[in-house]
Every structure is written in C-alpha cells, then in structure tokens.
C-alpha cells in the first residue's frame, strides 16, 4: 500500500511541476515554424529589421507571430503581430539573439526560431565603460574609453537617435584625453525619452556598440536634475513650512534636506514641501537637493543634483547690548568717512596757508625785469612841437 501512495504522490508532484511550467512559460504548441528569415542592422541608430516567409496553417487558428530578443537568456521586447516582419532596436556590442515563432491567438505559441545576429568588428575593440548623463532637459554628455583590443590610433564617433520621434543625428562636440573620450549634444525632451546611442570606430574592424533606455528594467542613462529653488519659508502654528520648485519635465522625484550643514536622513518622495518643528530662539539654514527615484529613492543610481541656495530662518531675540554692539562700529565708520571728506577744509581753518618769501620776491623780480625790457613810450608833446617848427619855418625865410 505504501509504494502505491508514494507512486501517486510522485505523479501528482510531476503534474504540478508541469502545470507550473506551463503557467510560467506558456503552452508550446506544435506549429509550423517561420522560414527564410533575413535581417539587416543599421549601426547608426541600432535598428534591426527582420523579415520571414509567411506561414500557412490549415487548422482553426487566428495566426500571429511572436518576436523577441535576448542578451542574457531571458526573452525581452516581446511583440505579437500579424505581419511577417519586425523592426526593433538592439544593444550592439554584446551577443544578441532574435527569436520568432508562430502563434495562435488564445491557444499559445509555437517554438522559437533563434538567430544569433552577426555583428561587424573584432571583439574587444568597441567602446567600453560607456556612461551617458542627461542634465535636466538641457544636454546629454556621454563618456567612454577605448576598447582593450583597439589600436592606440583608434577614434570613435557617436550618433544619437530618438526612437519615439524617429529622428537623430551625429554628436559634434568631442573632447579627448588619453584613452578617455567625451561628447556632448543638446536635448530638450521630457524624460524618459526613447533614446539609443551608437558609438562606432574609424575602421570596420572596430566593433560598434549601442546602448538604449528602451530595454525592460534597464536604465542605461543617468539623470542629473537642476537644483531646486526654495521659496521663502512660511511660519505656521506647527512650525516652519519649506517649499521648493520641482525640476521641469521630471516626475516622481526624491528630495533631501540639509539643516545647519547637517544631512537630514529622511528622504521625501514626490513632494515639494515639508513642515519642520524648530526650537525657539535658534538660527537655522536650509538647503535641498533632488534626484530621480525611478523605482526606489535609495536604490537609484542617478546622482543627486547640486544643493540649492541656502535660506535662513532666525528665531533668536536681539538684546539691546547686541544691537549696540552692531550699531557702534557702524556709527564710527560713518563718522570716519565724513571726517576724511572734510579733512582738507578743516586743515585750512586750523592752519591757514602762509606765503613763502622766496616765491614772492622771485615774482616781484621777474615783473621788474619785464618792465625794464620794454621800449620807452614816445612823447606826444615833443612830436607836436616838431610839427609846429616845420610849419613855421617858411615864414622865417620870407623876412
């Protein structure tokens, strides 16, 4: 009796395992498989175009095709469609497998036809350690290093492509330092943009590399927002209300405060204000920073923004002695400035200017010399007498 019970228990366990596998992976039907599969890869925008021959099924089946890609063993970017073609963006630079299968709607999928995509270039020559950071809807900066198998004279070019808008172009602002490369391009899209980045070498031997943010649960691009701006704090019965502006175009943000140069351990998610209970008669300074949460404020890899400008809240009482301590130096400074402005006039009143004898005698001597050097003026009376004599002379001769 016991062996029979054990056999039934084993059979029941096997059925449960088969049922779990069917629920997890779906029912695999015995359907005709797609054939004559061809594909092309556009390395400038990381786009894969695949076509296959139509499949004919005589049974009662609402025919569709299911396609997917994988880079790690798990199928991703699944899509069911009646067309015998598929366009999808893929991450070049790593092993990529494309799968296509026949499907009957409502019944299940057939077995995948798996194709390992051939890529140009020699392994290990493509760009490595790629990091792209988006600076709050203003520009994106991507940095990378030369592949370990690439020659020292290898250079790279970067192309970007907006997947949702079907447009893009080359990056033109490059900088290079040793094996480190960097390129920056402007972008003003709201996050998250469907974006792919392609980095290619200056030779067909250099393997192209593509990254994108459209793969499920994969965030290839970091986001650094602008610092928030704290609005003037408001006092309430419960304490002080701090409110700040949110980065434009970004949602689901995380915020952290700094109070009197000490980091507040609490992180505020999806809110731009907080009410704080402060101790009376104290002086406080506040700053705030932000970063994207994506799924979890503490697990995100995105960097924090810069700190906002500090704001002050002063609850201290100012005694008369403190006020006098502040006003006394101010009064002394004002009086000093007034004294310096009128110093010359005061000096002239106290000590009048005394002429120097040397300068005075020198001036008199120079004026006297100028008078001696002038020619004597003519005597008008003598001139009249001379004319008179000349006039009378003829009358004398007559006598």
CSV table of C-alpha atoms in Angstrom, one decimal:
chain,number,residue,atom,x,y,z
A,1,UNK,CA,0.0,0.0,0.0
A,2,UNK,CA,2.8,2.4,0.9
A,3,UNK,CA,4.6,2.0,-2.5
A,4,UNK,CA,1.3,2.8,-4.3
A,5,UNK,CA,0.9,6.0,-2.2
A,6,UNK,CA,4.4,7.1,-2.9
A,7,UNK,CA,3.9,6.5,-6.7
A,8,UNK,CA,0.8,8.6,-6.7
A,9,UNK,CA,2.4,11.4,-4.7
A,10,UNK,CA,5.3,11.4,-7.2
A,11,UNK,CA,2.9,11.5,-10.2
A,12,UNK,CA,0.9,14.4,-8.5
A,13,UNK,CA,4.2,16.3,-7.9
A,14,UNK,CA,5.2,15.8,-11.6
A,15,UNK,CA,1.8,17.2,-12.8
A,16,UNK,CA,2.1,20.2,-10.5
A,17,UNK,CA,5.6,20.9,-11.9
A,18,UNK,CA,4.3,20.6,-15.5
A,19,UNK,CA,1.4,22.9,-14.7
A,20,UNK,CA,3.7,25.5,-13.1
A,21,UNK,CA,6.0,25.4,-16.2
A,22,UNK,CA,3.0,25.9,-18.4
A,23,UNK,CA,1.8,28.8,-16.4
A,24,UNK,CA,5.3,30.4,-16.3
A,25,UNK,CA,6.4,29.9,-19.8
A,26,UNK,CA,3.1,29.4,-21.7
A,27,UNK,CA,1.9,26.5,-23.6
A,28,UNK,CA,4.2,25.5,-26.5
A,29,UNK,CA,2.2,24.3,-29.5
A,30,UNK,CA,3.3,22.2,-32.4
A,31,UNK,CA,3.0,24.8,-35.1
A,32,UNK,CA,4.9,25.4,-38.4
A,33,UNK,CA,8.0,27.5,-37.8
A,34,UNK,CA,8.9,30.6,-39.8
A,35,UNK,CA,11.5,30.1,-42.6
A,36,UNK,CA,13.6,32.2,-45.0
A,37,UNK,CA,14.5,34.7,-42.2
A,38,UNK,CA,16.6,37.6,-43.3
A,39,UNK,CA,17.7,40.7,-41.4
A,40,UNK,CA,19.7,44.0,-41.7
A,41,UNK,CA,21.3,46.1,-39.0
A,42,UNK,CA,21.6,49.9,-39.1
A,43,UNK,CA,24.6,50.6,-37.0
A,44,UNK,CA,23.9,54.4,-36.9
A,45,UNK,CA,20.7,54.1,-34.9
A,46,UNK,CA,21.0,50.5,-33.6
A,47,UNK,CA,17.9,49.3,-35.6
A,48,UNK,CA,17.3,45.7,-36.6
A,49,UNK,CA,14.9,44.9,-39.5
A,50,UNK,CA,13.8,41.2,-39.8
A,51,UNK,CA,11.5,39.6,-42.4
A,52,UNK,CA,10.4,36.0,-42.9
A,53,UNK,CA,8.2,33.9,-45.2
A,54,UNK,CA,4.5,33.8,-44.3
A,55,UNK,CA,3.4,30.6,-42.5
A,56,UNK,CA,0.3,28.8,-43.7
A,57,UNK,CA,-1.9,26.9,-41.2
A,58,UNK,CA,-5.0,24.9,-42.2
A,59,UNK,CA,-6.3,24.4,-38.7
A,60,UNK,CA,-8.6,26.7,-36.9
A,61,UNK,CA,-6.0,29.3,-35.8
A,62,UNK,CA,-6.0,33.0,-35.7
A,63,UNK,CA,-2.4,33.3,-36.9
A,64,UNK,CA,0.0,35.7,-35.5
A,65,UNK,CA,3.8,35.9,-35.0
A,66,UNK,CA,5.6,36.5,-31.7
A,67,UNK,CA,9.1,38.0,-31.8
A,68,UNK,CA,11.6,38.8,-29.0
A,69,UNK,CA,15.3,39.4,-28.4
A,70,UNK,CA,17.6,38.3,-25.6
A,71,UNK,CA,21.1,39.1,-24.5
A,72,UNK,CA,21.1,37.2,-21.2
A,73,UNK,CA,18.9,34.1,-21.8
A,74,UNK,CA,15.5,35.8,-21.0
A,75,UNK,CA,13.3,36.9,-23.8
A,76,UNK,CA,12.5,40.6,-23.8
A,77,UNK,CA,10.7,43.2,-26.0
A,78,UNK,CA,8.1,40.6,-26.9
A,79,UNK,CA,5.6,41.6,-29.5
A,80,UNK,CA,2.7,39.8,-31.2
A,81,UNK,CA,1.8,40.9,-34.7
A,82,UNK,CA,0.1,39.6,-37.9
A,83,UNK,CA,2.8,41.0,-40.1
A,84,UNK,CA,5.8,38.8,-41.1
A,85,UNK,CA,8.4,41.4,-40.2
A,86,UNK,CA,9.7,43.2,-37.2
A,87,UNK,CA,11.8,46.4,-36.6
A,88,UNK,CA,13.4,46.6,-33.2
A,89,UNK,CA,16.3,48.5,-31.5
A,90,UNK,CA,19.1,46.2,-30.2
A,91,UNK,CA,22.1,46.7,-28.0
A,92,UNK,CA,25.1,46.1,-30.2
A,93,UNK,CA,28.4,45.1,-28.8
A,94,UNK,CA,27.1,42.1,-27.0
A,95,UNK,CA,25.7,38.7,-28.1
A,96,UNK,CA,22.1,39.3,-29.3
A,97,UNK,CA,19.7,36.6,-30.2
A,98,UNK,CA,16.5,37.3,-32.2
A,99,UNK,CA,13.6,34.8,-31.9
A,100,UNK,CA,10.4,34.4,-33.9
A,101,UNK,CA,7.6,31.9,-33.5
A,102,UNK,CA,4.2,31.2,-34.9
A,103,UNK,CA,1.3,31.8,-32.6
A,104,UNK,CA,-2.4,31.0,-32.4
A,105,UNK,CA,-4.3,33.7,-30.6
A,106,UNK,CA,-5.9,32.4,-27.5
A,107,UNK,CA,-4.2,29.0,-27.8
A,108,UNK,CA,-0.5,29.5,-27.4
A,109,UNK,CA,2.8,30.0,-29.2
A,110,UNK,CA,5.0,27.6,-31.2
A,111,UNK,CA,8.7,27.0,-30.7
A,112,UNK,CA,11.1,30.0,-31.3
A,113,UNK,CA,13.4,30.0,-34.2
A,114,UNK,CA,16.6,31.5,-32.7
A,115,UNK,CA,19.0,33.6,-34.8
A,116,UNK,CA,22.3,34.8,-33.3
A,117,UNK,CA,22.9,38.2,-35.0
A,118,UNK,CA,26.2,38.7,-36.7
A,119,UNK,CA,28.0,42.0,-35.9
A,120,UNK,CA,30.9,43.7,-37.6
A,121,UNK,CA,34.2,44.3,-36.0
A,122,UNK,CA,36.6,42.5,-33.7
A,123,UNK,CA,35.6,41.6,-30.2
A,124,UNK,CA,37.1,43.9,-27.6
A,125,UNK,CA,37.7,46.8,-29.9
A,126,UNK,CA,34.4,48.7,-29.3
A,127,UNK,CA,33.9,51.5,-26.8
A,128,UNK,CA,33.8,50.4,-23.1
A,129,UNK,CA,32.7,51.9,-19.8
A,130,UNK,CA,30.0,54.0,-21.6
A,131,UNK,CA,28.3,56.4,-19.3
A,132,UNK,CA,25.7,58.9,-20.5
A,133,UNK,CA,24.3,61.5,-18.2
A,134,UNK,CA,21.3,63.8,-19.0
A,135,UNK,CA,21.4,67.2,-17.4
A,136,UNK,CA,17.8,68.2,-16.8
A,137,UNK,CA,16.4,68.6,-20.3
A,138,UNK,CA,19.4,70.7,-21.5
A,139,UNK,CA,22.1,68.5,-22.8
A,140,UNK,CA,23.4,64.9,-22.6
A,141,UNK,CA,27.1,64.1,-22.1
A,142,UNK,CA,28.4,60.6,-22.9
A,143,UNK,CA,31.9,59.4,-22.0
A,144,UNK,CA,33.7,56.1,-22.8
A,145,UNK,CA,37.1,54.5,-23.1
A,146,UNK,CA,38.9,52.8,-25.9
A,147,UNK,CA,38.4,49.1,-26.2
A,148,UNK,CA,41.2,46.9,-24.8
A,149,UNK,CA,41.9,45.3,-28.2
A,150,UNK,CA,41.7,48.6,-30.2
A,151,UNK,CA,44.9,50.2,-31.5
A,152,UNK,CA,46.1,53.5,-29.9
A,153,UNK,CA,45.2,55.5,-33.0
A,154,UNK,CA,41.5,54.3,-32.9
A,155,UNK,CA,39.0,57.1,-32.7
A,156,UNK,CA,35.2,56.9,-32.3
A,157,UNK,CA,32.1,58.8,-33.4
A,158,UNK,CA,28.8,59.0,-31.7
A,159,UNK,CA,25.3,59.1,-33.2
A,160,UNK,CA,22.1,59.5,-31.2
A,161,UNK,CA,18.5,58.6,-32.2
A,162,UNK,CA,15.2,59.5,-30.6
A,163,UNK,CA,13.3,56.2,-31.0
A,164,UNK,CA,9.8,57.6,-30.4
A,165,UNK,CA,10.3,60.5,-32.8
A,166,UNK,CA,12.3,58.7,-35.5
A,167,UNK,CA,15.0,61.3,-35.8
A,168,UNK,CA,18.5,61.9,-34.6
A,169,UNK,CA,22.0,62.9,-35.8
A,170,UNK,CA,25.7,62.9,-35.1
A,171,UNK,CA,27.3,64.3,-32.0
A,172,UNK,CA,29.8,67.1,-32.9
A,173,UNK,CA,31.2,68.4,-29.6
A,174,UNK,CA,34.1,66.0,-28.8
A,175,UNK,CA,36.9,66.1,-26.2
A,176,UNK,CA,39.6,63.5,-25.8
A,177,UNK,CA,42.2,62.9,-23.1
A,178,UNK,CA,44.3,59.8,-23.5
A,179,UNK,CA,42.0,56.8,-23.8
A,180,UNK,CA,39.0,58.7,-22.5
A,181,UNK,CA,36.5,60.2,-24.9
A,182,UNK,CA,33.6,62.5,-24.3
A,183,UNK,CA,30.9,64.0,-26.5
A,184,UNK,CA,28.0,66.4,-25.7
A,185,UNK,CA,24.8,67.2,-27.6
A,186,UNK,CA,21.8,69.3,-26.8
A,187,UNK,CA,18.4,67.8,-26.0
A,188,UNK,CA,15.2,69.3,-24.6
A,189,UNK,CA,13.0,66.2,-24.4
A,190,UNK,CA,10.9,65.3,-21.4
A,191,UNK,CA,12.2,62.2,-19.6
A,192,UNK,CA,12.2,59.4,-20.3
A,193,UNK,CA,13.0,59.8,-24.0
A,194,UNK,CA,13.2,56.7,-26.1
A,195,UNK,CA,16.9,57.2,-27.0
A,196,UNK,CA,19.6,55.0,-28.5
A,197,UNK,CA,23.3,55.8,-28.6
A,198,UNK,CA,25.6,54.3,-31.2
A,199,UNK,CA,29.4,54.5,-30.9
A,200,UNK,CA,31.4,53.4,-33.9
A,201,UNK,CA,35.1,53.3,-34.7
A,202,UNK,CA,37.1,54.8,-37.6
A,203,UNK,CA,37.5,51.4,-39.1
A,204,UNK,CA,35.3,48.4,-40.0
A,205,UNK,CA,37.5,46.3,-37.6
A,206,UNK,CA,36.1,48.3,-34.7
A,207,UNK,CA,33.0,46.7,-33.2
A,208,UNK,CA,30.1,49.1,-32.9
A,209,UNK,CA,28.4,49.5,-29.6
A,210,UNK,CA,24.8,50.6,-28.9
A,211,UNK,CA,23.1,51.4,-25.6
A,212,UNK,CA,19.4,52.5,-25.1
A,213,UNK,CA,16.9,53.0,-22.4
A,214,UNK,CA,14.0,51.0,-24.0
A,215,UNK,CA,15.0,47.6,-22.7
A,216,UNK,CA,12.8,46.4,-19.8
A,217,UNK,CA,14.2,47.3,-16.4
A,218,UNK,CA,17.4,48.6,-17.9
A,219,UNK,CA,18.4,52.3,-17.4
A,220,UNK,CA,21.5,53.0,-19.4
A,221,UNK,CA,21.3,56.8,-19.0
A,222,UNK,CA,21.7,58.7,-15.7
A,223,UNK,CA,19.8,61.8,-15.0
A,224,UNK,CA,21.1,64.8,-13.0
A,225,UNK,CA,18.4,67.4,-12.4
A,226,UNK,CA,19.0,71.1,-11.8
A,227,UNK,CA,19.0,72.1,-8.1
A,228,UNK,CA,15.6,73.0,-6.6
A,229,UNK,CA,14.8,76.6,-5.5
A,230,UNK,CA,13.5,77.1,-2.0
A,231,UNK,CA,10.6,79.5,-1.8
A,232,UNK,CA,10.7,81.9,1.2
A,233,UNK,CA,9.9,79.9,4.3
A,234,UNK,CA,6.5,80.4,5.9
A,235,UNK,CA,5.7,80.2,9.6
A,236,UNK,CA,2.7,78.3,10.8
A,237,UNK,CA,1.3,77.0,14.1
A,238,UNK,CA,3.0,73.7,13.5
A,239,UNK,CA,6.5,75.2,12.7
A,240,UNK,CA,8.1,76.4,9.5
A,241,UNK,CA,6.9,75.3,6.1
A,242,UNK,CA,9.6,74.8,3.5
A,243,UNK,CA,8.6,74.7,-0.2
A,244,UNK,CA,10.7,74.3,-3.2
A,245,UNK,CA,10.3,74.2,-7.0
A,246,UNK,CA,10.4,70.9,-8.8
A,247,UNK,CA,12.8,70.2,-11.8
A,248,UNK,CA,11.0,70.9,-15.1
A,249,UNK,CA,9.9,67.9,-17.0
A,250,UNK,CA,10.8,65.3,-14.3
A,251,UNK,CA,8.3,63.4,-12.2
A,252,UNK,CA,8.5,61.1,-9.2
A,253,UNK,CA,11.5,62.9,-7.6
A,254,UNK,CA,13.3,62.3,-4.3
A,255,UNK,CA,14.4,65.2,-2.1
A,256,UNK,CA,16.8,65.5,0.8
A,257,UNK,CA,17.3,68.4,3.2
A,258,UNK,CA,20.4,69.8,4.8
A,259,UNK,CA,19.7,71.6,8.1
A,260,UNK,CA,22.5,73.7,9.6
A,261,UNK,CA,25.1,71.9,7.4
A,262,UNK,CA,23.9,68.5,8.7
A,263,UNK,CA,22.3,66.0,6.4
A,264,UNK,CA,18.7,65.0,7.2
A,265,UNK,CA,18.5,61.2,6.9
A,266,UNK,CA,14.8,61.3,5.8
A,267,UNK,CA,14.2,61.3,2.1
A,268,UNK,CA,11.0,62.9,0.8
A,269,UNK,CA,9.4,61.4,-2.4
A,270,UNK,CA,7.1,63.0,-4.8
A,271,UNK,CA,6.5,66.1,-2.6
A,272,UNK,CA,7.9,69.6,-2.8
A,273,UNK,CA,7.2,70.8,0.7
A,274,UNK,CA,7.7,69.8,4.3
A,275,UNK,CA,6.7,71.3,7.7
A,276,UNK,CA,9.5,71.3,10.3
A,277,UNK,CA,9.2,71.8,14.0
A,278,UNK,CA,12.1,74.1,15.1
A,279,UNK,CA,13.4,75.0,18.5
A,280,UNK,CA,12.7,78.5,19.7
A,281,UNK,CA,15.3,81.2,19.7
A,282,UNK,CA,17.6,79.4,17.3
A,283,UNK,CA,19.2,80.2,14.0
A,284,UNK,CA,18.7,77.8,11.0
A,285,UNK,CA,19.9,77.4,7.5
A,286,UNK,CA,18.3,75.1,4.9
A,287,UNK,CA,19.3,73.6,1.6
A,288,UNK,CA,17.6,70.9,-0.6
A,289,UNK,CA,18.8,68.7,-3.4
A,290,UNK,CA,16.9,66.3,-5.8
A,291,UNK,CA,17.3,63.2,-7.8
A,292,UNK,CA,15.1,60.9,-9.8
A,293,UNK,CA,13.5,57.9,-8.0
A,294,UNK,CA,12.6,55.7,-11.0
A,295,UNK,CA,11.6,52.8,-8.7
A,296,UNK,CA,13.3,53.4,-5.3
A,297,UNK,CA,14.8,56.6,-3.9
A,298,UNK,CA,17.6,54.7,-2.1
A,299,UNK,CA,18.5,52.2,-4.9
A,300,UNK,CA,18.6,54.5,-7.9
A,301,UNK,CA,22.0,55.1,-9.5
A,302,UNK,CA,21.2,58.6,-10.6
A,303,UNK,CA,23.3,61.3,-8.9
A,304,UNK,CA,22.0,64.0,-6.7
A,305,UNK,CA,21.6,67.5,-8.0
A,306,UNK,CA,23.7,70.3,-6.7
A,307,UNK,CA,22.5,71.9,-3.4
A,308,UNK,CA,20.1,74.7,-3.7
A,309,UNK,CA,20.9,78.2,-2.4
A,310,UNK,CA,20.7,78.3,1.4
A,311,UNK,CA,17.8,80.1,3.1
A,312,UNK,CA,17.8,81.3,6.7
A,313,UNK,CA,15.3,81.2,9.5
A,314,UNK,CA,16.3,83.2,12.6
A,315,UNK,CA,14.2,82.8,15.7
A,316,UNK,CA,16.7,84.5,18.1
A,317,UNK,CA,15.9,87.5,20.2
A,318,UNK,CA,18.2,90.5,19.8
A,319,UNK,CA,19.0,92.2,23.2
A,320,UNK,CA,19.9,95.9,23.4
A,321,UNK,CA,23.6,95.1,24.1
A,322,UNK,CA,23.8,93.1,20.9
A,323,UNK,CA,22.1,95.9,19.0
A,324,UNK,CA,24.6,98.4,20.4
A,325,UNK,CA,27.4,96.1,19.5
A,326,UNK,CA,26.3,96.2,15.9
A,327,UNK,CA,25.4,99.9,15.7
A,328,UNK,CA,28.6,101.3,17.4
A,329,UNK,CA,31.1,100.2,14.7
A,330,UNK,CA,28.7,101.4,12.1
A,331,UNK,CA,28.5,104.8,13.6
A,332,UNK,CA,32.3,105.0,13.9
A,333,UNK,CA,32.7,104.1,10.3
A,334,UNK,CA,30.2,106.8,9.1
A,335,UNK,CA,31.9,109.5,11.2
A,336,UNK,CA,35.3,108.4,9.9
A,337,UNK,CA,34.1,108.8,6.3
A,338,UNK,CA,32.7,112.2,7.0
A,339,UNK,CA,35.9,113.3,8.7
A,340,UNK,CA,38.0,112.2,5.7
A,341,UNK,CA,35.8,114.0,3.3
A,342,UNK,CA,36.1,117.3,5.2
A,343,UNK,CA,39.7,116.9,6.3
A,344,UNK,CA,41.2,119.4,3.8
A,345,UNK,CA,38.7,122.1,4.8
A,346,UNK,CA,39.3,121.6,8.5
A,347,UNK,CA,43.1,121.8,8.0
A,348,UNK,CA,42.8,125.1,6.2
A,349,UNK,CA,40.7,126.6,9.1
A,350,UNK,CA,43.2,125.4,11.7
A,351,UNK,CA,46.4,126.0,9.8
A,352,UNK,CA,46.0,128.9,7.2
A,353,UNK,CA,48.4,128.9,4.3
A,354,UNK,CA,51.5,131.3,4.9
A,355,UNK,CA,53.1,132.6,1.6
A,356,UNK,CA,56.7,131.7,1.1
A,357,UNK,CA,59.1,134.8,0.8
A,358,UNK,CA,61.2,133.3,-1.8
A,359,UNK,CA,58.3,132.8,-4.2
A,360,UNK,CA,57.0,136.3,-3.5
A,361,UNK,CA,60.4,138.1,-4.2
A,362,UNK,CA,61.0,136.0,-7.3
A,363,UNK,CA,57.7,137.0,-8.7
A,364,UNK,CA,58.4,140.8,-8.0
A,365,UNK,CA,61.9,140.5,-9.6
A,366,UNK,CA,60.5,138.9,-12.7
A,367,UNK,CA,57.9,141.6,-13.1
A,368,UNK,CA,60.6,144.3,-12.7
A,369,UNK,CA,62.8,142.8,-15.3
A,370,UNK,CA,59.9,142.6,-17.8
A,371,UNK,CA,59.3,146.4,-17.2
A,372,UNK,CA,62.9,147.3,-17.9
A,373,UNK,CA,63.0,145.2,-21.1
A,374,UNK,CA,60.0,147.1,-22.6
A,375,UNK,CA,61.0,150.1,-25.0
A,376,UNK,CA,60.2,153.6,-23.7
A,377,UNK,CA,57.0,155.1,-25.0
A,378,UNK,CA,57.1,158.1,-27.4
A,379,UNK,CA,56.5,161.6,-26.0
A,380,UNK,CA,53.4,163.1,-27.7
A,381,UNK,CA,54.2,166.7,-26.7
A,382,UNK,CA,57.6,166.6,-28.4
A,383,UNK,CA,56.1,165.4,-31.5
A,384,UNK,CA,53.6,168.2,-31.6
A,385,UNK,CA,56.5,170.8,-31.2
A,386,UNK,CA,58.4,169.3,-34.1
A,387,UNK,CA,55.5,169.5,-36.4
A,388,UNK,CA,55.0,173.1,-35.3
A,389,UNK,CA,58.5,174.1,-36.2
A,390,UNK,CA,58.3,172.6,-39.5
A,391,UNK,CA,55.2,174.6,-40.2
A,392,UNK,CA,56.6,178.0,-39.1
A,393,UNK,CA,60.0,177.7,-40.8
A,394,UNK,CA,58.9,179.0,-44.2
A,395,UNK,CA,57.6,182.3,-42.7
A,396,UNK,CA,61.1,183.0,-41.3
A,397,UNK,CA,62.7,182.8,-44.7
A,398,UNK,CA,60.4,185.4,-46.1
A,399,UNK,CA,61.7,188.0,-43.6
